[in-house]
Coordinates of C-alpha atoms in Angstrom, one line a residue:
X1 CA 0.0 0.0 0.0
X2 CA 1.0 3.6 -0.5
X3 CA 1.8 4.1 3.2
X4 CA 4.5 1.5 3.4
X5 CA 8.1 2.6 3.0
X6 CA 9.8 1.9 -0.3
X7 CA 13.5 1.5 -1.0
X8 CA 13.7 0.8 -4.7
X9 CA 16.9 0.7 -6.9
X10 CA 16.0 0.8 -10.6
X11 CA 18.7 -0.6 -12.9
X12 CA 18.4 1.0 -16.4
X13 CA 17.1 -1.7 -18.8
X14 CA 14.4 -1.7 -21.4
X15 CA 12.9 -4.7 -19.7
X16 CA 12.1 -2.8 -16.5
X17 CA 8.4 -2.3 -15.9
X18 CA 7.5 -0.3 -12.8
X19 CA 4.6 1.1 -10.9
X20 CA 4.1 4.9 -10.9
X21 CA 1.8 6.7 -8.5
X22 CA 0.2 9.8 -9.8
X23 CA -2.7 9.9 -7.4
X24 CA -3.3 8.5 -3.9
X25 CA -6.8 7.5 -4.8
X26 CA -6.2 6.0 -8.3
X27 CA -4.4 2.7 -9.2
X28 CA -0.8 2.8 -10.1
X29 CA 0.3 3.6 -13.6
X30 CA 2.3 0.8 -15.3
X31 CA 5.2 2.1 -17.4
X32 CA 8.3 0.7 -19.1
X33 CA 11.5 2.7 -18.4
X34 CA 13.4 3.7 -21.5
X35 CA 16.0 6.0 -20.0
X36 CA 16.8 7.9 -16.8
X37 CA 17.8 11.6 -17.1
X38 CA 19.0 14.1 -14.6
X39 CA 17.4 17.5 -14.8
X40 CA 19.1 20.8 -14.2
X41 CA 17.9 21.1 -10.7
X42 CA 19.3 17.7 -9.8
X43 CA 16.1 15.7 -9.9
X44 CA 15.8 12.4 -11.9
X45 CA 13.2 12.0 -14.5
X46 CA 12.3 8.7 -16.3
X47 CA 11.4 8.6 -19.9
X48 CA 8.8 5.8 -20.1
X49 CA 6.5 4.0 -22.5
X50 CA 2.9 4.1 -21.5
X51 CA 0.8 0.9 -20.9
X52 CA -2.9 1.1 -20.4
X53 CA -5.5 -0.9 -18.5
X54 CA -9.0 -1.9 -19.5
X55 CA -10.4 0.9 -17.3
X56 CA -8.4 3.4 -19.4
X57 CA -10.0 2.6 -22.7
X58 CA -13.6 3.0 -24.0
X59 CA -16.4 0.4 -23.8
X60 CA -16.2 -0.2 -27.5
X61 CA -12.5 -1.1 -27.3
X62 CA -13.2 -3.3 -24.3
X63 CA -15.7 -5.2 -26.4
X64 CA -13.0 -5.7 -29.1
X65 CA -10.6 -6.8 -26.4
X66 CA -13.2 -9.4 -25.1
X67 CA -13.6 -10.7 -28.7
X68 CA -9.8 -11.1 -29.0
X69 CA -9.6 -12.8 -25.7
X70 CA -12.3 -15.3 -26.7
X71 CA -10.5 -16.1 -29.9
X72 CA -7.3 -16.7 -28.0
X73 CA -9.0 -19.0 -25.6
X74 CA -10.5 -21.1 -28.4
X75 CA -7.2 -21.3 -30.4
X76 CA -5.0 -22.1 -27.5
X77 CA -7.6 -24.4 -25.8
X78 CA -7.5 -22.7 -22.4
X79 CA -9.0 -24.6 -19.4
X80 CA -12.4 -23.4 -18.3
X81 CA -12.2 -20.5 -15.9
X82 CA -14.6 -19.4 -13.2
X83 CA -16.3 -16.0 -13.5
X84 CA -14.2 -14.7 -10.7
X85 CA -11.0 -15.8 -12.4
X86 CA -12.2 -14.2 -15.7
X87 CA -12.9 -11.0 -13.8
X88 CA -9.4 -11.0 -12.2
X89 CA -7.7 -11.8 -15.5
X90 CA -9.0 -8.6 -17.0
X91 CA -7.0 -6.7 -14.3
X92 CA -3.8 -8.5 -15.5
X93 CA -4.3 -7.5 -19.2
X94 CA -2.5 -4.4 -20.4
X95 CA -2.4 -2.6 -23.8
X96 CA 1.0 -1.5 -25.1
X97 CA 1.3 1.9 -26.8
X98 CA 4.0 4.0 -28.5
X99 CA 3.2 7.0 -26.3
X100 CA 6.2 8.4 -24.3
X101 CA 6.1 10.6 -21.3
X102 CA 8.5 11.8 -18.6
X103 CA 7.7 11.2 -15.0
X104 CA 9.6 12.0 -11.7
X105 CA 11.6 8.9 -10.6
X106 CA 10.4 9.6 -7.0
X107 CA 6.9 8.5 -8.0
X108 CA 8.1 4.9 -8.6
X109 CA 6.5 2.5 -6.2
X110 CA 8.0 -0.8 -7.3
X111 CA 8.7 -3.2 -10.1
X112 CA 6.4 -5.5 -12.0
X113 CA 6.6 -8.0 -14.9
X114 CA 4.9 -7.6 -18.3
X115 CA 5.1 -10.2 -21.0
X116 CA 3.8 -10.7 -24.5
X117 CA 1.0 -13.3 -24.5
X118 CA 1.6 -16.3 -26.8
X119 CA -0.3 -19.5 -27.5
X120 CA 1.6 -21.6 -25.1
X121 CA 0.7 -19.5 -22.0
X122 CA -1.9 -20.7 -19.6
X123 CA -3.9 -17.6 -18.5
X124 CA -4.7 -18.8 -15.0
X125 CA -1.0 -19.0 -14.2
X126 CA -0.9 -15.2 -14.2
X127 CA -3.2 -15.1 -11.2
X128 CA -0.7 -17.2 -9.2
X129 CA 2.1 -14.7 -9.6
X130 CA 2.1 -11.3 -7.9
X131 CA 2.8 -8.2 -10.0
X132 CA 2.6 -10.2 -13.3
X133 CA 0.8 -8.8 -16.3
X134 CA 0.4 -9.7 -20.0
X135 CA -0.5 -7.9 -23.3
X136 CA -1.4 -8.9 -26.8
X137 CA -2.9 -5.7 -28.3
X138 CA -1.4 -2.3 -29.0
X139 CA -3.5 0.8 -28.1
X140 CA -3.2 4.1 -30.0
X141 CA -4.4 6.9 -27.7
X142 CA -4.7 9.3 -30.7
X143 CA -6.6 7.2 -33.1
X144 CA -8.4 5.3 -30.3
X145 CA -7.7 1.9 -31.9
X146 CA -6.6 -1.6 -30.7
X147 CA -4.4 -3.6 -33.0
X148 CA -2.5 -6.9 -32.7
X149 CA 1.1 -6.5 -31.7
X150 CA 3.3 -6.7 -34.8
X151 CA 6.1 -8.2 -32.7
X152 CA 4.1 -11.3 -31.9
X153 CA 6.3 -14.4 -31.4
X154 CA 4.8 -17.2 -33.5
X155 CA 4.8 -20.0 -31.1
X156 CA 2.2 -22.8 -31.2
X157 CA 1.0 -25.8 -33.2
X158 CA -0.4 -23.7 -36.1
X159 CA 3.1 -22.4 -36.8
X160 CA 4.8 -25.8 -36.9
X161 CA 5.8 -27.6 -40.1
X162 CA 3.9 -30.8 -41.0
X163 CA 6.5 -33.6 -41.0
X164 CA 5.5 -36.6 -43.2
X165 CA 5.7 -40.1 -41.9
X166 CA 9.0 -41.9 -42.1
X167 CA 9.3 -44.3 -45.1
X168 CA 9.2 -47.9 -44.3
X169 CA 12.4 -49.8 -45.2
X170 CA 12.3 -50.7 -48.9
X171 CA 9.5 -48.1 -49.7
X172 CA 10.3 -45.6 -52.4
X173 CA 9.6 -41.9 -52.3
X174 CA 6.9 -41.2 -55.0
X175 CA 7.0 -37.5 -54.6
X176 CA 8.3 -35.3 -57.5
X177 CA 11.4 -33.8 -56.1
X178 CA 11.5 -31.0 -58.7
X179 CA 8.3 -29.6 -57.2
X180 CA 9.5 -29.8 -53.7
X181 CA 13.0 -28.2 -54.0
X182 CA 15.4 -26.6 -56.4
X183 CA 19.0 -27.5 -56.5
X184 CA 21.2 -24.4 -56.3
X185 CA 24.6 -26.0 -56.0
X186 CA 26.1 -29.5 -56.5
X187 CA 29.2 -30.1 -54.3
X188 CA 30.1 -33.2 -56.4
X189 CA 30.9 -31.2 -59.5
X190 CA 33.9 -31.7 -61.8
X191 CA 35.6 -28.3 -61.0
X192 CA 38.3 -27.9 -58.5
X193 CA 38.4 -25.3 -55.8
X194 CA 41.1 -23.1 -57.5
X195 CA 39.0 -23.1 -60.7
X196 CA 35.9 -21.9 -58.8
X197 CA 37.9 -19.2 -57.1
X198 CA 39.3 -18.0 -60.5
X199 CA 35.7 -17.9 -61.9
X200 CA 34.6 -15.8 -58.9
X201 CA 37.4 -13.3 -59.6
X202 CA 36.3 -13.0 -63.2
X203 CA 32.7 -12.5 -62.1
X204 CA 33.7 -9.7 -59.8
X205 CA 35.8 -8.1 -62.5
X206 CA 32.8 -8.3 -64.9
X207 CA 30.6 -6.7 -62.2
X208 CA 33.0 -3.8 -61.7
X209 CA 33.1 -3.2 -65.5
X210 CA 29.2 -3.4 -65.7
X211 CA 29.0 -0.7 -63.0
X212 CA 31.4 1.5 -64.9
X213 CA 29.1 1.2 -68.0
X214 CA 25.9 1.9 -66.0
X215 CA 25.2 5.6 -65.7
X216 CA 23.2 5.5 -62.5
X217 CA 25.9 3.3 -60.8
X218 CA 28.7 5.7 -61.9
X219 CA 26.8 8.7 -60.3
X220 CA 26.2 6.9 -57.0
X221 CA 29.7 5.3 -56.9
X222 CA 32.1 7.5 -58.9
X223 CA 35.3 6.0 -57.6
X224 CA 36.8 2.7 -58.8
X225 CA 37.3 1.2 -55.4
X226 CA 33.7 1.8 -54.4
X227 CA 32.5 0.0 -57.6
X228 CA 34.9 -2.9 -56.9
X229 CA 33.6 -3.1 -53.3
X230 CA 30.0 -3.2 -54.5
X231 CA 30.9 -6.0 -57.0
X232 CA 32.5 -8.0 -54.3
X233 CA 29.4 -8.4 -52.2
X234 CA 27.2 -11.5 -51.9
X235 CA 25.0 -10.6 -54.8
X236 CA 27.9 -11.2 -57.3
X237 CA 28.9 -14.4 -55.5
X238 CA 25.3 -15.8 -55.7
X239 CA 25.1 -14.8 -59.4
X240 CA 28.4 -16.6 -60.2
X241 CA 27.3 -19.8 -58.4
X242 CA 23.9 -19.8 -60.2
X243 CA 25.7 -19.3 -63.5
X244 CA 27.9 -22.3 -62.9
X245 CA 25.0 -24.5 -61.8
X246 CA 22.9 -23.5 -64.9
X247 CA 25.8 -24.3 -67.2
X248 CA 26.6 -27.7 -65.6
X249 CA 29.9 -26.3 -64.3
X250 CA 31.3 -25.7 -67.8
X251 CA 33.6 -22.7 -67.4
X252 CA 33.5 -21.7 -71.1
X253 CA 29.7 -21.7 -71.2
X254 CA 29.5 -19.9 -67.8
X255 CA 32.0 -17.3 -69.0
X256 CA 29.9 -16.5 -72.0
X257 CA 26.8 -16.2 -69.8
X258 CA 28.5 -13.6 -67.7
X259 CA 29.0 -11.4 -70.8
X260 CA 26.1 -12.0 -73.3
X261 CA 25.7 -10.1 -76.6
X262 CA 24.1 -7.0 -75.0
X263 CA 26.9 -6.4 -72.5
X264 CA 28.0 -7.6 -69.1
X265 CA 25.2 -8.6 -66.6
X266 CA 24.8 -6.1 -63.8
X267 CA 23.5 -7.6 -60.5
X268 CA 22.8 -5.1 -57.7
X269 CA 21.6 -5.6 -54.1
X270 CA 19.6 -3.3 -51.8
X271 CA 22.6 -1.4 -50.7
X272 CA 23.1 -0.1 -54.2
X273 CA 19.4 0.3 -55.0
X274 CA 18.9 2.7 -52.1
X275 CA 20.1 6.3 -52.3
X276 CA 21.9 8.1 -49.5
X277 CA 18.7 10.1 -48.6
X278 CA 16.7 6.9 -48.4
X279 CA 19.3 5.4 -46.1
X280 CA 19.1 8.5 -43.8
X281 CA 15.3 8.1 -43.7
X282 CA 15.7 4.5 -42.8
X283 CA 18.1 5.3 -39.9
X284 CA 15.7 8.0 -38.6
X285 CA 12.7 5.5 -38.8
X286 CA 14.8 2.8 -37.1
X287 CA 15.5 5.2 -34.3
X288 CA 11.8 6.0 -33.8
X289 CA 10.1 2.6 -34.4
X290 CA 12.9 0.1 -33.8
X291 CA 12.6 -3.1 -35.9
X292 CA 8.9 -2.5 -36.7
X293 CA 9.5 -2.7 -40.5
X294 CA 5.8 -2.3 -41.3
X295 CA 5.6 1.1 -39.7
X296 CA 9.0 2.1 -41.1
X297 CA 7.7 1.4 -44.6
X298 CA 4.3 2.9 -44.0
X299 CA 5.5 6.2 -42.5
X300 CA 8.9 6.8 -44.0
X301 CA 9.5 4.7 -47.1
X302 CA 6.1 3.9 -48.7
X303 CA 7.6 3.5 -52.2
X304 CA 9.7 0.5 -51.0
X305 CA 8.5 -3.0 -50.5
X306 CA 8.5 -4.6 -47.1
X307 CA 10.9 -7.3 -48.4
X308 CA 13.2 -4.5 -49.6
X309 CA 13.2 -2.8 -46.2
X310 CA 14.0 -6.0 -44.3
X311 CA 16.8 -7.0 -46.7
X312 CA 18.3 -3.5 -46.5
X313 CA 18.2 -3.7 -42.7
X314 CA 20.3 -6.9 -42.5
X315 CA 22.7 -5.5 -45.1
X316 CA 23.0 -2.2 -43.2
X317 CA 23.9 -4.1 -40.0
X318 CA 27.1 -5.3 -41.8
X319 CA 28.3 -1.8 -42.7
X320 CA 30.7 0.5 -40.8
X321 CA 27.8 3.0 -40.4
X322 CA 26.0 0.5 -38.1
X323 CA 29.2 -0.1 -36.1
X324 CA 29.8 3.7 -35.6
X325 CA 26.2 4.2 -34.4
X326 CA 26.5 1.3 -32.1
X327 CA 29.6 2.8 -30.5
X328 CA 27.9 6.2 -30.2
X329 CA 24.9 4.6 -28.4
X330 CA 27.2 2.7 -26.1
X331 CA 29.0 5.9 -25.2
X332 CA 25.7 7.7 -24.6
X333 CA 24.5 4.8 -22.4
X334 CA 27.7 5.0 -20.4
X335 CA 27.2 8.7 -19.7
X336 CA 23.5 8.2 -18.6
X337 CA 22.3 7.0 -15.3
X338 CA 22.4 3.3 -14.7
X339 CA 20.5 3.2 -11.5
X340 CA 18.6 5.6 -9.3
X341 CA 17.8 5.4 -5.6
X342 CA 14.2 6.0 -4.6
X343 CA 14.1 7.5 -1.1
X344 CA 11.9 6.0 1.5
X345 CA 8.2 7.0 1.0
X346 CA 6.9 8.2 4.3
X347 CA 4.0 10.5 3.4
X348 CA 0.6 9.4 4.9
X349 CA -2.0 8.3 2.4
X350 CA -5.0 10.7 2.4
X351 CA -7.3 7.7 1.9
X352 CA -6.1 6.0 5.1
X353 CA -8.8 5.9 7.7
X354 CA -7.2 6.9 11.0
X355 CA -7.9 5.0 14.2
X356 CA -9.7 6.9 17.0
X357 CA -7.4 9.1 19.0
X358 CA -4.9 9.6 16.2
X359 CA -4.5 12.7 14.1
X360 CA -7.4 12.7 11.5
X361 CA -6.5 12.4 7.9
X362 CA -8.0 14.0 4.9
X363 CA -11.1 12.8 2.9
X364 CA -13.3 12.9 6.0
X365 CA -11.7 9.7 7.3
X366 CA -12.2 10.6 10.9
X367 CA -16.0 10.5 10.7
X368 CA -16.3 7.0 9.3
X369 CA -19.1 4.9 10.5
X370 CA -18.3 1.7 12.5
X371 CA -19.5 -1.7 11.5
X372 CA -18.8 -1.4 7.7
X373 CA -17.1 -4.3 6.0
X374 CA -14.7 -4.3 3.1
X375 CA -16.3 -3.6 -0.3
X376 CA -14.3 -6.4 -2.0
X377 CA -13.8 -9.3 0.4
X378 CA -16.4 -8.3 3.0
X379 CA -14.1 -8.8 5.9
X380 CA -14.8 -6.8 9.1
X381 CA -11.2 -7.1 10.5
X382 CA -8.1 -5.4 9.0
X383 CA -5.0 -3.9 10.3
X384 CA -5.7 -0.8 8.3
X385 CA -8.7 0.6 6.3
X386 CA -8.8 2.9 3.3
X387 CA -11.5 5.1 2.0
X388 CA -12.6 4.0 -1.5
X389 CA -15.2 5.4 -3.9
X390 CA -17.3 8.6 -3.5
X391 CA -16.9 10.1 -0.1
X392 CA -20.6 10.4 0.5
X393 CA -21.0 6.6 0.2
X394 CA -18.4 5.9 2.9
X395 CA -17.1 2.7 1.2
X396 CA -13.8 1.3 2.5
X397 CA -11.3 -1.4 1.6
X398 CA -9.1 -3.6 3.8
X399 CA -5.3 -3.4 3.5
X400 CA -5.1 -6.4 1.2
X401 CA -7.8 -5.3 -1.1
X402 CA -6.5 -1.8 -1.2
X403 CA -3.1 -3.1 -2.2
X404 CA -4.8 -5.2 -4.9
X405 CA -6.8 -2.1 -6.1
X406 CA -3.6 0.0 -6.4
X407 CA -1.7 -2.6 -8.3
X408 CA -4.4 -4.1 -10.6
X409 CA -7.0 -1.4 -10.9
X410 CA -10.1 -3.3 -9.8
X411 CA -11.7 -5.2 -7.0
X412 CA -11.1 -8.9 -6.5
X413 CA -14.7 -9.9 -6.8
X414 CA -17.0 -9.2 -9.8
X415 CA -19.8 -6.6 -9.4
X416 CA -23.2 -6.0 -11.0
X417 CA -21.5 -3.6 -13.4
X418 CA -19.5 -6.4 -14.8
X419 CA -22.8 -8.4 -15.5
X420 CA -22.2 -10.9 -12.7
X421 CA -24.0 -11.0 -9.4
X422 CA -21.9 -11.2 -6.3
X423 CA -22.2 -14.2 -4.1
X424 CA -22.5 -12.2 -0.8
X425 CA -24.9 -9.3 -0.9
X426 CA -26.7 -7.6 -3.7
X427 CA -24.4 -4.5 -3.7
X428 CA -22.6 -3.4 -6.8
X429 CA -20.0 -0.6 -6.9
X430 CA -18.7 2.0 -9.3
X431 CA -15.4 3.8 -9.2
X432 CA -15.4 7.3 -8.0
X433 CA -14.8 8.6 -11.5
X434 CA -17.8 6.6 -12.9
X435 CA -20.2 7.8 -10.2
X436 CA -19.1 11.4 -10.6
X437 CA -19.5 11.1 -14.3
X438 CA -23.0 9.8 -14.0
X439 CA -24.3 12.2 -11.4
X440 CA -25.0 15.8 -12.6
X441 CA -25.1 17.1 -9.1
X442 CA -21.5 16.4 -8.0
X443 CA -20.5 19.9 -9.0
X444 CA -22.4 23.2 -9.0
X445 CA -21.5 23.9 -12.7
X446 CA -22.8 20.4 -13.6
X447 CA -26.1 21.2 -11.9
X448 CA -26.3 24.6 -13.6
X449 CA -25.8 23.0 -17.0
X450 CA -28.6 20.4 -16.3
X451 CA -31.0 23.1 -15.2
X452 CA -30.2 25.3 -18.2
X453 CA -30.7 22.4 -20.5
X454 CA -34.0 21.0 -19.0
X455 CA -36.1 24.1 -18.8
X456 CA -39.4 22.4 -19.7
X457 CA -41.4 21.3 -16.6
X458 CA -42.4 17.7 -16.3
X459 CA -44.0 15.4 -13.8
X460 CA -43.3 11.7 -13.0
X461 CA -46.5 10.0 -11.9
X462 CA -46.5 6.3 -10.8
X463 CA -49.3 3.9 -11.4
X464 CA -51.6 2.6 -8.7
X465 CA -50.0 -0.9 -9.0
X466 CA -46.6 0.6 -8.3
X467 CA -47.9 2.5 -5.3
X468 CA -49.5 -0.7 -3.9
X469 CA -46.2 -2.6 -4.4
X470 CA -44.4 -0.1 -2.3
X471 CA -46.6 -1.0 0.6
X472 CA -47.0 -4.7 0.0
X473 CA -43.4 -5.5 -0.9
X474 CA -41.7 -3.3 1.7
X475 CA -39.7 -6.3 3.0
X476 CA -38.2 -6.8 -0.5
X477 CA -37.8 -3.2 -1.5
X478 CA -36.4 -1.9 1.9
X479 CA -36.9 1.7 0.8
X480 CA -34.7 3.2 3.5
X481 CA -31.8 0.9 2.6
X482 CA -32.4 1.5 -1.1
X483 CA -32.3 5.3 -0.6
X484 CA -28.9 5.1 0.9
X485 CA -27.7 2.8 -2.0
X486 CA -29.1 4.2 -5.2
X487 CA -26.6 2.4 -7.3
X488 CA -27.8 -1.1 -6.2
X489 CA -30.3 -2.9 -8.4
X490 CA -33.7 -4.0 -7.3
X491 CA -35.1 -7.4 -8.1
X492 CA -38.2 -6.3 -10.0
X493 CA -39.3 -9.9 -10.8
X494 CA -39.5 -10.8 -7.1
X495 CA -41.5 -7.6 -6.4
X496 CA -43.9 -8.3 -9.2
X497 CA -44.4 -11.9 -8.2
X498 CA -45.1 -11.0 -4.5
X499 CA -47.4 -8.2 -5.5
X500 CA -49.4 -10.3 -7.9
X501 CA -49.7 -13.1 -5.3
X502 CA -51.1 -10.6 -2.7
X503 CA -53.6 -9.2 -5.2
X504 CA -54.7 -12.7 -6.2
X505 CA -55.2 -13.5 -2.5
X506 CA -57.2 -10.4 -2.0
X507 CA -59.4 -11.2 -5.0
X508 CA -60.1 -14.8 -3.9
X509 CA -60.9 -13.6 -0.4
X510 CA -63.3 -11.0 -1.8
X511 CA -65.1 -13.7 -3.9
X512 CA -65.5 -16.0 -0.9
X513 CA -67.2 -13.3 1.1

């Protein structure tokens, strides 16, 4: 809970997920630390990636997340879960985003673990581990969309190759091998290694000459050594090997294939096809999106194919440019903070309900009624109580449920708002933000807007049957109790059944007399 003392040492790593506290009443924020920076006044700020809970997104997106969860359960054949476990699993689900923000490091309240969900995971196992979350969808706060994570690890039965049965001894393979595979090189050819090496030298020389004749290549690589270096890359080696294979390793025929009637054959890879400006755009996109090649192509290089972007990346990693950038990043990482000490958190929580005789806290905690139980687990004994929900309702949570609320953003047991009746008691609960959003009288300006909008006078008149039901079914309705809990639902079917039974009894008695 927020009143406990924290001594946290955060080691700088992209895999560090931590709790941030931005409000004493709201659940913790879950963020991933990207880097730690020291400000001019000596404070430490953390640049973090935002992760969102279900309570942070709209109801339409929650419906989409439910549909995605059902599909995952069907495909991965998850064991049947109880309603309470399904309810708690929603608290463990997060939505990744590409939104960054800077937060004070002193607001860190501890570490947690967030993993990408895959087909081999058993969902109920997440409930057995504390501070453990998962995500499978990416939330865009600007576009208000939920999409599957492009970095999904393809693990599971549907991504495995189908291995045919082993042939019985003496059984022949009837498959047509030409349709299954293509031979690119025969190691048992008649050429010796020195002859193959000589042919490769000739192929590189032809490639250098072809670049000298090509105008576009001459402009991009004006010097001879740059053209020779380009002709010495793997694209020339693969072309030479293919040429030997196609000509049955006949050097004379392969040599004539390298230089046909129209001139020498020019083979270029992605490093040559890309201009210097395109390479700069790629490096800028890689810095922003990482290895998310789909977004790199969509936002920076839409005229390139996805295969071209991926191939260029793996070639770019072999260049001196990549090594230089890697050294610069390593030097920057050495100059940045590696760890930060979070001082002991000793400030009292305003939501803490003070015991009699102690200094009263905020939020009206000193005037709490006795005899109330925990809104989540319904216990009546706890070492510490915390005010929860709208102040006028005087709801409270025990220490364990308050810690659960702060970490996971919900109560342990389902409520009527989730579409599930609770086992003990008919009470359902909203968060403080939901109640304040529904009630127009929480603020004076809200009430003024309502009165200005509804200028037309109206009257709400009940039927005679309803007025009779109030008297007859008073034991079910409990009007005084219902007035104090306007958010709790009333069993209309039970009221109707008892009222109709009473009326039938009165009718039959009247007929007898």
